[in-house]
Coordinates of C-alpha atoms in Angstrom, one line a residue:
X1 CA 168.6 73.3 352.0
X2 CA 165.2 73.6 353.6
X3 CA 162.9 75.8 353.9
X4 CA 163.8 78.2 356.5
X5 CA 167.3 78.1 355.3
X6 CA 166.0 79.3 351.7
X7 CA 163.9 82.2 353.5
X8 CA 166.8 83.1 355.8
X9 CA 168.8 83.8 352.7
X10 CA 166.6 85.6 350.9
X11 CA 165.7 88.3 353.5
X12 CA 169.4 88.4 353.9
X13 CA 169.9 89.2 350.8
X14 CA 166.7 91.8 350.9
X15 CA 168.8 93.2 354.0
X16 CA 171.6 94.0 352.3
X17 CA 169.8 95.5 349.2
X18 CA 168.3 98.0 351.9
X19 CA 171.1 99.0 352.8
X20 CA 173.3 99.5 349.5
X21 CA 174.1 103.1 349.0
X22 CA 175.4 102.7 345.8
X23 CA 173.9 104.6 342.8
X24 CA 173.0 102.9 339.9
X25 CA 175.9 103.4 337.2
X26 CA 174.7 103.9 333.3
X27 CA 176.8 104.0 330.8
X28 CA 177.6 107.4 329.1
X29 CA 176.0 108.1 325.9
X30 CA 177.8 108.0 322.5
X31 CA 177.3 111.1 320.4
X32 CA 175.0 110.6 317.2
X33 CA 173.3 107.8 319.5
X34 CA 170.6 107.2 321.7
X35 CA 170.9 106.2 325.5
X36 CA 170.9 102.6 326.3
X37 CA 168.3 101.4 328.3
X38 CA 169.0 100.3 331.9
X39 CA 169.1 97.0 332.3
X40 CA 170.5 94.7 335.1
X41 CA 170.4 91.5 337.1
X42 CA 167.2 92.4 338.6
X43 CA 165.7 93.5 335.1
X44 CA 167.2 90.3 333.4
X45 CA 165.7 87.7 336.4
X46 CA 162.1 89.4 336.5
X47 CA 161.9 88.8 332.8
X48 CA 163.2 85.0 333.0
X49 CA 160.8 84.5 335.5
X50 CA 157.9 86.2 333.2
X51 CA 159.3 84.0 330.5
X52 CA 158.5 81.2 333.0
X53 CA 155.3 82.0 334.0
X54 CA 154.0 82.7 330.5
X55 CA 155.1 78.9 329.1
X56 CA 153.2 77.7 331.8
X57 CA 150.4 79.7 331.1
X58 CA 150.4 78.5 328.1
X59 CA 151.2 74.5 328.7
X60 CA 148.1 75.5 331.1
X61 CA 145.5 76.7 328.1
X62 CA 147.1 73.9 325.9
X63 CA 145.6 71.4 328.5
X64 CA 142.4 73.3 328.4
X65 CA 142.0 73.2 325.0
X66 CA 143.1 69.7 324.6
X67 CA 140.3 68.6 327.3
X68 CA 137.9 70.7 325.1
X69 CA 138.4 68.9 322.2
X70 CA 140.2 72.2 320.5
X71 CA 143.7 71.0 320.5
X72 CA 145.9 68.1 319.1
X73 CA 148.0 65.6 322.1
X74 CA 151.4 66.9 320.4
X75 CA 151.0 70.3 320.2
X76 CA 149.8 70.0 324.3
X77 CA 152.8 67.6 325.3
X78 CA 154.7 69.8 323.5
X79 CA 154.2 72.7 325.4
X80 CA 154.0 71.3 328.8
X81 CA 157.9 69.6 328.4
X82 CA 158.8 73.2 327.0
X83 CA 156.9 74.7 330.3
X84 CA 158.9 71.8 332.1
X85 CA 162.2 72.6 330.9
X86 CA 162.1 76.4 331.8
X87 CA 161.3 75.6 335.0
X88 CA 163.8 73.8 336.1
X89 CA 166.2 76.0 334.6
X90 CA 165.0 78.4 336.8
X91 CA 164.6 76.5 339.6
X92 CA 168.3 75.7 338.9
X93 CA 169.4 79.1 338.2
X94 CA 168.1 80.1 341.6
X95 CA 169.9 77.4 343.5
X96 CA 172.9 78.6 341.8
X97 CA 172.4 82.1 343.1
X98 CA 171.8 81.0 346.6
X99 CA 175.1 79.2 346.4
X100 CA 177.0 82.2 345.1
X101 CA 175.3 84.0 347.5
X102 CA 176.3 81.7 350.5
X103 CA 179.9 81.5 349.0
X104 CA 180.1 85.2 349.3
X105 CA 178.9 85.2 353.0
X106 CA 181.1 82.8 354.2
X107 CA 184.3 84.7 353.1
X108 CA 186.4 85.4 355.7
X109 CA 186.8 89.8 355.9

């Protein structure tokens, strides 16, 4: 998928957000507890992607250090295949997503 495609499907899906009426559903409290926080697919991706961006921050100040003469080689190679890693798994998760996404347009009403 290029580019444009990629775009095209996001502000689809951006579109269709807009226009969801749908109120948010919690679940109802148990007595003698306290009330769940809300989470949800939006809350759940923004934090992978944090996740992301803060191994990468960090691969990124293991390289600095390294080049300073403050770090060791493993500890930096370490951390930028870790940083590695959780990028593609995003990178992957979000492909996934596009596909679901696509799969759910194309069905017939």
């Amino acid at each position: 998928m290029d580019e444009m495609g990629i775009n095209r499907v996001l502000s689809e899906m951006r579109a269709l957000q807009a226009r969801s009426t749908l109120p948010a559903a919690a679940p109802a409290p148990v007595a003698g507890t306290e009330a769940p926080q809300r989470s949800g697919f939006v809350d759940a991706m923004r934090d992978a992607v944090r996740g992301v961006n803060d191994r990468q921050a960090d691969a990124a100040r293991a390289a600095d250090d390294f080049q300073l003469g403050r770090g060791d080689l493993a500890t930096t190679m370490l951390k930028m295949q870790e940083s590695g890693v959780a990028f593609r798994a995003a990178v992957e998760v979000r492909n996934r997503a596009v596909a679901a996404y696509q799969d759910i347009m194309n069905m017939p009403l």
